[in-house]
Coordinates of C-alpha atoms and ligand atoms in Angstrom, one line a residue:
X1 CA 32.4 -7.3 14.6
X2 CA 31.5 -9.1 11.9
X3 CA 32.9 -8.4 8.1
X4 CA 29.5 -7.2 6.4
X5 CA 29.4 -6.1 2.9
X6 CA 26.1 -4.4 3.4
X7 CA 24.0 -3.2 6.0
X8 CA 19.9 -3.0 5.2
X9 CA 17.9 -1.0 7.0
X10 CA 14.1 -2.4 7.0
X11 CA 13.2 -6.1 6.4
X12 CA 10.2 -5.0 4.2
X13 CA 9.6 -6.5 0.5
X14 CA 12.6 -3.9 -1.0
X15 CA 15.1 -4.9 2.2
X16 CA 14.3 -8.2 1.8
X17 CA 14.7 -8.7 -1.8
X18 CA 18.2 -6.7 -2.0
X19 CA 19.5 -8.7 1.4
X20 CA 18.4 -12.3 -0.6
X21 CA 19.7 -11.1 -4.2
X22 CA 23.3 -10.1 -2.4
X23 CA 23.5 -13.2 0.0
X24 CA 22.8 -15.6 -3.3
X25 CA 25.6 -13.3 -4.8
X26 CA 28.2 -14.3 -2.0
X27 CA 27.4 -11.0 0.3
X28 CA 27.9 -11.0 3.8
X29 CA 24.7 -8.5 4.7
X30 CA 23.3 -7.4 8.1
X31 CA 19.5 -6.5 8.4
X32 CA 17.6 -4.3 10.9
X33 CA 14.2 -3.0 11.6
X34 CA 13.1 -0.9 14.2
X35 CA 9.9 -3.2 14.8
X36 CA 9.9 -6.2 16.5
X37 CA 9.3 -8.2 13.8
X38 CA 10.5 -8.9 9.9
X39 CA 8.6 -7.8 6.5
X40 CA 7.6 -4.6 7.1
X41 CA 4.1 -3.6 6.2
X42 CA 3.4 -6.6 4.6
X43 CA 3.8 -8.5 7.9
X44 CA 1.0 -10.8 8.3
X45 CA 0.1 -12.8 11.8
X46 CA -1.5 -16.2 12.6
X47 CA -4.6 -15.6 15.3
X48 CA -6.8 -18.3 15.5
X49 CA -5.4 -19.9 12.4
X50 CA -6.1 -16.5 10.6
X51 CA -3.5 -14.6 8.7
X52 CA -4.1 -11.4 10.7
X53 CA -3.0 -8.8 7.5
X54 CA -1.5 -6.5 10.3
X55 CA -0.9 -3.3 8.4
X56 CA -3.7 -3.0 6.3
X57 CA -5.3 -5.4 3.4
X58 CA -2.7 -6.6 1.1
X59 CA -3.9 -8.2 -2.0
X60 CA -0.6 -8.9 -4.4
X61 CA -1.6 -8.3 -8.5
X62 CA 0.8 -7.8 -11.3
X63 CA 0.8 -8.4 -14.9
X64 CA 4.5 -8.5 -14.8
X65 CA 5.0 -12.3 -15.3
X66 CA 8.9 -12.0 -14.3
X67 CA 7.5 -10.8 -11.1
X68 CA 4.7 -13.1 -10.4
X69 CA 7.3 -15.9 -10.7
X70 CA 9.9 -14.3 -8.7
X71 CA 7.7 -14.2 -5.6
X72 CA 6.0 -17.4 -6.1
X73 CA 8.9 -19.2 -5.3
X74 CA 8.6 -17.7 -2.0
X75 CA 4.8 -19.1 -1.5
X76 CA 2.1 -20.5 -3.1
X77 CA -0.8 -17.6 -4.2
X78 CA -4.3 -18.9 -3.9
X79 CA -7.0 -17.5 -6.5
X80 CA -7.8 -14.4 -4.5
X81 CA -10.1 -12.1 -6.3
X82 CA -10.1 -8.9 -4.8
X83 CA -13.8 -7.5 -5.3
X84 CA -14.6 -5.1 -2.2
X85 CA -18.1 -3.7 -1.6
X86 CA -19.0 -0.3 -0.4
X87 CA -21.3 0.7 2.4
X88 CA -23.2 3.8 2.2
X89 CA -25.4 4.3 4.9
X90 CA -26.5 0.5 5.0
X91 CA -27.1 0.7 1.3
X92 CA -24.5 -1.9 -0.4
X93 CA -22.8 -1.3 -4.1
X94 CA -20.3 -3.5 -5.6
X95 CA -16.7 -1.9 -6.4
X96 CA -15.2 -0.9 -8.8
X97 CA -17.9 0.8 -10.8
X98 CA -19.3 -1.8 -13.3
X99 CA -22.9 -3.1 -14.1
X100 CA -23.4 -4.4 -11.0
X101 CA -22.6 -0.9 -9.2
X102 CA -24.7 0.5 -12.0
X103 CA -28.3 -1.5 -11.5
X104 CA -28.4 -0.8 -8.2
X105 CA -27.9 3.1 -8.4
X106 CA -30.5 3.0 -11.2
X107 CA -31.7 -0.1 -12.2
X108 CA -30.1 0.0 -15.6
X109 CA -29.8 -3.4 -17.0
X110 CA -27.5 -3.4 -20.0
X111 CA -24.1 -1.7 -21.2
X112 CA -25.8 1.2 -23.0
X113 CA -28.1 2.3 -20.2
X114 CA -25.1 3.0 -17.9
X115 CA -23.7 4.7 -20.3
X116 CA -26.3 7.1 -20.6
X117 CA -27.3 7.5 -17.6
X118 CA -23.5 8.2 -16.7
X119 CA -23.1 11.0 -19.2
X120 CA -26.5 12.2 -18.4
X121 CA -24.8 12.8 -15.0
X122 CA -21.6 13.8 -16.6
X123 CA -23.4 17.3 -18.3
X124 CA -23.7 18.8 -14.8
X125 CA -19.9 19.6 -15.3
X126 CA -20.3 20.2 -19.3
X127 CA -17.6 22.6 -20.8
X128 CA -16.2 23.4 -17.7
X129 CA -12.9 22.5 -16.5
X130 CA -12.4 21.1 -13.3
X131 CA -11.0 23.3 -10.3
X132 CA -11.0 20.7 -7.9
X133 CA -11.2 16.8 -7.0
X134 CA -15.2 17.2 -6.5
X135 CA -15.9 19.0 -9.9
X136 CA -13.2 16.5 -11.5
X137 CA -15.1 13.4 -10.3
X138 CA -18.3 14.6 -11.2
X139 CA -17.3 15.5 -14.7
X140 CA -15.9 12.1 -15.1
X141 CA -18.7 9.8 -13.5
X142 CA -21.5 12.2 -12.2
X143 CA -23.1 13.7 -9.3
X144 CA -24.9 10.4 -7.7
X145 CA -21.8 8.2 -7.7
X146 CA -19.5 10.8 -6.4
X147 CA -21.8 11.7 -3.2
X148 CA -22.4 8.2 -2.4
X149 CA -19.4 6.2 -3.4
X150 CA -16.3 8.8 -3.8
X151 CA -16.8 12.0 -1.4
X152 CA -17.0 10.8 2.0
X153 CA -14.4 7.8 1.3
X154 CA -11.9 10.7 -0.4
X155 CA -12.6 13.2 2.7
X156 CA -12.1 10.8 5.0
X157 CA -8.7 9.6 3.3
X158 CA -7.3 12.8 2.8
X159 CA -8.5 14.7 6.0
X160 CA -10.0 17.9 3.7
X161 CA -13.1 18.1 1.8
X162 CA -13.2 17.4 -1.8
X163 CA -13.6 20.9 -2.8
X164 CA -10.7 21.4 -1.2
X165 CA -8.4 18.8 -2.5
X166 CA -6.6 19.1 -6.3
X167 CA -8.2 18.1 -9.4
X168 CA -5.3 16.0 -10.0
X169 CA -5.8 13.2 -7.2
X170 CA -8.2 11.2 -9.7
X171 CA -6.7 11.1 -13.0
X172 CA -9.6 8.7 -14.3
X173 CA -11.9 6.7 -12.9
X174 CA -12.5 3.1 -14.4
X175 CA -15.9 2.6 -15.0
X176 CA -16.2 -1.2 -16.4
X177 CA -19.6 -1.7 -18.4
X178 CA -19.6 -5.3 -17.9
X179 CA -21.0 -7.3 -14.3
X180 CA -17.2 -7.7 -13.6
X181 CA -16.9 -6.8 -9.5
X182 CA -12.7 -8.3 -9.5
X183 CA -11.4 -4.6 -8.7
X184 CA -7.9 -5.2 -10.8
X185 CA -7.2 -5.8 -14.0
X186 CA -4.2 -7.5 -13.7
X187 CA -3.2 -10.8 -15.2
X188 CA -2.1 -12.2 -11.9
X189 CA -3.6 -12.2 -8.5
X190 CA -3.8 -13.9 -4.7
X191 CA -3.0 -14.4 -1.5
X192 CA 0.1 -16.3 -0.7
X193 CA -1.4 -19.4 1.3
X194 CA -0.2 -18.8 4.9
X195 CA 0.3 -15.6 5.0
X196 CA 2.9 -12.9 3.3
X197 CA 5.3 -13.3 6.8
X198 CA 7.1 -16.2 5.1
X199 CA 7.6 -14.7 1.9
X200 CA 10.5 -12.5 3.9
X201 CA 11.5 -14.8 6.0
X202 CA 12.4 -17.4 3.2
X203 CA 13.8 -14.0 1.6
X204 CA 16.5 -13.7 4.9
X205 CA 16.8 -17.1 5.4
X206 CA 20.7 -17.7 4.0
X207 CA 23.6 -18.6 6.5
X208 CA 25.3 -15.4 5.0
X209 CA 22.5 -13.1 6.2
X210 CA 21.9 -11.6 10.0
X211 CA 18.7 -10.0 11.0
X212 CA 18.0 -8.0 14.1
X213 CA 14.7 -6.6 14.8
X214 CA 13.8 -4.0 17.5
X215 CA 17.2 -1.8 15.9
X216 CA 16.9 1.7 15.0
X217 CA 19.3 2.4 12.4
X218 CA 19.2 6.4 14.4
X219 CA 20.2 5.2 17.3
X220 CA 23.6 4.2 16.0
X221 CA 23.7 6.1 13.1
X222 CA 27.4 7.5 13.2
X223 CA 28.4 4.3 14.2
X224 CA 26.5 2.3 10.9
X225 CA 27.7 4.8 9.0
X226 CA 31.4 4.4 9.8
X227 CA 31.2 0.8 9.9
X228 CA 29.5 -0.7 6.8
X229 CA 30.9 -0.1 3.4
X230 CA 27.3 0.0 1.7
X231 CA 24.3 0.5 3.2
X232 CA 20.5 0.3 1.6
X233 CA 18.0 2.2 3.3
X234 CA 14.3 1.6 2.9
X235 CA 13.5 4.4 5.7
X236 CA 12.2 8.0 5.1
X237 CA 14.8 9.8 3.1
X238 CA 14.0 13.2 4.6
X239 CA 14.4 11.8 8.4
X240 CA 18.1 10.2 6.8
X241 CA 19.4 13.9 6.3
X242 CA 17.6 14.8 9.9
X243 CA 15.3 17.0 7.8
X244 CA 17.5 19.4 6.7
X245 CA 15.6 20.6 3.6
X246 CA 12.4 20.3 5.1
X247 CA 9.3 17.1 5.8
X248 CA 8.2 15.7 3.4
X249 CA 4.6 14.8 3.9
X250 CA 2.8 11.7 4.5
X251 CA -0.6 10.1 5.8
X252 CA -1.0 7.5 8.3
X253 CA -3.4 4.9 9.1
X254 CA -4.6 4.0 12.4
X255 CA -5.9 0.5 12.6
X256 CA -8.3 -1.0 15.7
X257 CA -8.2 -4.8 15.5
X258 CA -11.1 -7.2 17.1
X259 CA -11.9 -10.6 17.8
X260 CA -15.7 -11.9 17.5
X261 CA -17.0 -14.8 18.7
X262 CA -18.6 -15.8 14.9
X263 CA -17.9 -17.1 12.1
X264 CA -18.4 -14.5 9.4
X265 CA -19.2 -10.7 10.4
X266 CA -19.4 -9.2 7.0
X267 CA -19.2 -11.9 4.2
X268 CA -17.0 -10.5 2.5
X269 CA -13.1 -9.5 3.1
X270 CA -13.2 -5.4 2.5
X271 CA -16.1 -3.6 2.8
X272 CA -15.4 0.3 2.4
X273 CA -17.5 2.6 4.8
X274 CA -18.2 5.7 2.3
X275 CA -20.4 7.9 4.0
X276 CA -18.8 11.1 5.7
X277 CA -20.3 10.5 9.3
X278 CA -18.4 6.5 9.7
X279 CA -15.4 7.4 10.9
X280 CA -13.3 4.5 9.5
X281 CA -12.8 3.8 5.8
X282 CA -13.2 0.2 5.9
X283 CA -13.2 -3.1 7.0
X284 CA -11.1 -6.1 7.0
X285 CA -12.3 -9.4 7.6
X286 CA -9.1 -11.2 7.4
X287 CA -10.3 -14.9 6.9
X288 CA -11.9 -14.2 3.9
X289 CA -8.5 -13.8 2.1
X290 CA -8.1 -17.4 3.0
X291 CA -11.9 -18.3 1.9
X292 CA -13.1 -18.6 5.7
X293 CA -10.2 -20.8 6.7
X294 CA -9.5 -20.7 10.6
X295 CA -11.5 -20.9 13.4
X296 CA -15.4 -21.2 12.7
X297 CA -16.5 -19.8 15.9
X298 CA -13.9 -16.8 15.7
X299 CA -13.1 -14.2 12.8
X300 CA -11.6 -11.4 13.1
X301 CA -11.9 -7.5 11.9
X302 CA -9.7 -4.8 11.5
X303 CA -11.2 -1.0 10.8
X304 CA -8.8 1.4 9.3
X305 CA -9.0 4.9 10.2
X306 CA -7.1 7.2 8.0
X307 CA -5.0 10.1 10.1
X308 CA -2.6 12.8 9.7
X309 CA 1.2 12.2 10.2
X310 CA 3.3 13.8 12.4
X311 CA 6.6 12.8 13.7
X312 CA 7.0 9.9 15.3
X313 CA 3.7 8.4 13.5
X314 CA 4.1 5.4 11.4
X315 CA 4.3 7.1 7.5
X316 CA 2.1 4.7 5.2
X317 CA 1.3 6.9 2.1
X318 CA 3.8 9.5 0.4
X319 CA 1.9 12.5 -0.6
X320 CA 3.2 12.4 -4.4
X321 CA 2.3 16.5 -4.7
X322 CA 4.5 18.7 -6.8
X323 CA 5.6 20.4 -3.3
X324 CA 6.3 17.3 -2.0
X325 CA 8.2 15.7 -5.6
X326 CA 10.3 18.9 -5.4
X327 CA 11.4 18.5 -2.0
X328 CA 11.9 14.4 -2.6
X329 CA 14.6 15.8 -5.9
X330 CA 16.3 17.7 -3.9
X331 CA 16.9 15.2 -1.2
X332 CA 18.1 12.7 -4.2
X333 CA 20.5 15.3 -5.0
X334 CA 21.8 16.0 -1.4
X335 CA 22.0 12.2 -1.3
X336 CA 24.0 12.1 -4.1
X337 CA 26.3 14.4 -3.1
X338 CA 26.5 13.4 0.9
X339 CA 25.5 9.9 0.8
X340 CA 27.5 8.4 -2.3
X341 CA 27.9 4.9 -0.3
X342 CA 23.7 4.5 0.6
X343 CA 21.3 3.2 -1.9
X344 CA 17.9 4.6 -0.4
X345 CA 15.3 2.0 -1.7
X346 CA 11.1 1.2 -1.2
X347 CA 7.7 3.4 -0.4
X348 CA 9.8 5.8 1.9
X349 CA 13.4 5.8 0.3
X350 CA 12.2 6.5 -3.3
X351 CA 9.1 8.3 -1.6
X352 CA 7.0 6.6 -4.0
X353 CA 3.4 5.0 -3.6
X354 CA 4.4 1.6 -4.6
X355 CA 2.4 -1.8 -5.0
X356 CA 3.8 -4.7 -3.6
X357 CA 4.7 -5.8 -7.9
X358 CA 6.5 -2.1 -8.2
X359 CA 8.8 -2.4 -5.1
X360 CA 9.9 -5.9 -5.5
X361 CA 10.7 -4.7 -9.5
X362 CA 12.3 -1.6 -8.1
X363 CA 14.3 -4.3 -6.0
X364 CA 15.5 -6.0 -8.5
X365 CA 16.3 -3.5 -11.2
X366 CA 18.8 -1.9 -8.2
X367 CA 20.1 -5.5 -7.8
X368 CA 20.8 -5.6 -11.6
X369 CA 22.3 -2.0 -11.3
X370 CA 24.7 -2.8 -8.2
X371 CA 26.0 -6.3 -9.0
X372 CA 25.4 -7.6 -12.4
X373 CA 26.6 -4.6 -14.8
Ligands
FAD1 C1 -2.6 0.1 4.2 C2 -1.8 -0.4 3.0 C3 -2.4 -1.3 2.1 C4 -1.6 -1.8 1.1 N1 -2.2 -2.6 0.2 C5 -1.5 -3.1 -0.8 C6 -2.1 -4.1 -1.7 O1 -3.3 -4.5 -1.5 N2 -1.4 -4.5 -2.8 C7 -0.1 -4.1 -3.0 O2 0.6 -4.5 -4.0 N3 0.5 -3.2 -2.2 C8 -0.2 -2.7 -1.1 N4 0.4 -1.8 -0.2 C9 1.8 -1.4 -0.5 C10 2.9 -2.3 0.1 O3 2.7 -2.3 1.5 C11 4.3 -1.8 -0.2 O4 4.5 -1.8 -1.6 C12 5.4 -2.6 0.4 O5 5.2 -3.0 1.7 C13 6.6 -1.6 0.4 O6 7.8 -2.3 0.9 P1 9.0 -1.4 1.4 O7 10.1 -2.4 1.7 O8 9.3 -0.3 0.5 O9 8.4 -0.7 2.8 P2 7.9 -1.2 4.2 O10 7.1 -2.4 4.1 O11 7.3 0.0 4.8 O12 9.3 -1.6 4.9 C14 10.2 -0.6 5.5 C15 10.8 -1.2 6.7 O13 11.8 -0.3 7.2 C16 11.7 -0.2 8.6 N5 12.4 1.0 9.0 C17 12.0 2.3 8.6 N6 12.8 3.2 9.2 C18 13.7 2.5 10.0 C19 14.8 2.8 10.8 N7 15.1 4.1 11.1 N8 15.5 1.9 11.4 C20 15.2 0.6 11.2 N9 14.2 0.2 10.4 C21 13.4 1.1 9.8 C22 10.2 -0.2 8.9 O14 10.0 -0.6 10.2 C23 9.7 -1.3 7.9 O15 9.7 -2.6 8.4 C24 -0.3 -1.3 0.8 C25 0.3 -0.4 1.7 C26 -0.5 0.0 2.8 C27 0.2 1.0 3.8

């Protein structure tokens, strides 16, 4: 076998960024994935010269300069502006909430209007505290937002009614008074021109790097284990120790991909479905990310369904709870004690809900940590 220095398990944006940072530091590294393909959920597709995004929309935005220049030297980022509508019941509002949103829930026209109209709608929750996601979002924005733009979207997310989900779940909600519909605030945004596939690829692509795809790292577990002096895992932390302290819990996605024969279904490339009935939360239209490039008599759509997890089930989100945090410590612990030589890394090693900006930081400050102190 070959001499490795590490082994990386997952060839998503944390994997990829540690396996590049150690090869350009003279590391011999070997990297697997279970799928049959490189860079994880960011993995995009070419079908009829459309990047197919094929785990969900993924817009990159970060205010961190360091970062935006780190991963443009993997690709070049068009100007992107991500500015989703939603759909309730055939009725169209412009996300986030901002003037836009505003005139067309009640056809106020200037800054002071919406504002209040909004705490007119904001004293159905006055002096009370909040027991629960539906009284928090209605103290925050008011009753005719929340049922047409928040509750069915959040039900549908979460799999429970808002009544029934914690307070906590929306901190604040940004209400811009301005006829701004670009849904981030960030200083830096786009689409990397062809696709986010390459950004990993050019990420593996050193003569001092393997990669082998279709590899469960639990089907030779004993055996990686024995064999590589370091290993960084980006899997699901709780599934490393076999569960032994328990699951920790997380919500999947199920997505149902088509082709049409047109050129532009929606006009737009997200469009959230936020009534209750819709089973779906949204819609993708992927060439729109690209400004209709591709195929004019073909685009294609992608509806995302949210859905429970159970084992065996692909785990998108972490549920950040305080059940769940608790659990996550303890498993840092175990791993400190148990697992001295593996560095557990990404959404499902650090069980974190990261952005594409956060993980490839997270990457790096690891990096810094294991080689250059
Ligand atoms: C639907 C959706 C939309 C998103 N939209 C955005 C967005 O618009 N903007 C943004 O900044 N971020 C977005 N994100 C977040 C972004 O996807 C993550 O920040 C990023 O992909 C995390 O990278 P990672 O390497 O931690 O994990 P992943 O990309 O999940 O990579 C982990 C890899 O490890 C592999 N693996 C796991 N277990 C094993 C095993 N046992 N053996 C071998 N391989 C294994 C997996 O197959 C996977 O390839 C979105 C996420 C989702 C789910």
């Amino acid at each position: 076998m070959q001499k490795y220095d590490y082994l990386i398990v997952g060839t998503g944006l944390f994997g990829a960024t540690f396996a590049h940072e150690a090869a350009k530091r003279g590391k011999r590294v070997k990297v697997i994935d279970k799928r049959d393909h490189v860079a994880g959920n960011i993995y995009t597709k070419e079908i009829d010269g459309i990047q197919v995004h094929q785990y969900g929309a993924h817009i990159f935005h970060t205010s961190n300069k360091k970062i935006w220049n780190y991963v443009n030297q993997f690709a070049d980022f068009n100007r992107y502006t991500n500015t989703p509508v939603a759909n309730y019941n055939g009725e169209m509002y412009n996300l986030p909430f901002n003037m836009n949103t505003f005139n067309k829930m009640w056809g106020v026209r200037t800054p002071k209007e919406a504002l209040a109209k909004i705490n007119e709608q904001r004293q159905e929750m006055a002096g009370k505290k909040p027991q629960n996601l539906e009284e928090q979002a209605i103290s925050l924005i008011g009753r005719d937002i929340y049922e047409k733009l928040i509750k069915g979207y959040t039900e549908k997310q979460w799999g429970r009614k808002a009544t029934e989900l914690p307070a906590f779940i929306i901190r604040r909600l940004p209400v811009r008074l301005t006829y701004d519909n670009n849904y981030f605030n960030d200083d830096y945004q786009g689409i990397p021109i062809g696709g986010y596939t390459q950004i990993v690829e050019k990420m593996l692509d050193s003569d001092l790097i393997d990669v082998e795809t279709g590899a469960d790292f639990f089907d030779k577990k004993d055996e990686y284990l024995k064999r590589y002096p370091k290993i960084v895992f980006t899997g699901m932390i709780d599934q490393f120790f076999d569960y032994r302290l328990g699951e920790l819990e997380y919500r999947s996605l199920h997505f149902e991909t088509e082709e049409l024969n047109e050129d532009n279904y929606q006009g737009n490339a997200v469009i959230n479905y936020t009534d209750a009935k819709t089973p779906f939360t949204r819609i993708i239209e992927h060439k729109h990310f690209e400004f209709g490039k591709g195929d004019k008599n073909k685009t294609i759509i992608t509806r995302e369904y949210p859905a429970d997890w159970h084992r065996g089930d692909e785990p998108y989100y972490p549920v950040n709870n305080s059940k769940n945090n608790n659990l996550y410590k303890q498993y840092v612990e175990l791993a400190q004690k148990d697992a001295k030589n593996v560095i557990f890394g990404g959404r499902l090693g650090q069980y974190r809900y990261y952005n594409m900006d956060q993980v490839l930081a997270a990457a790096l400050k690891i990096v810094d940590k294991e080689f250059d102190n």
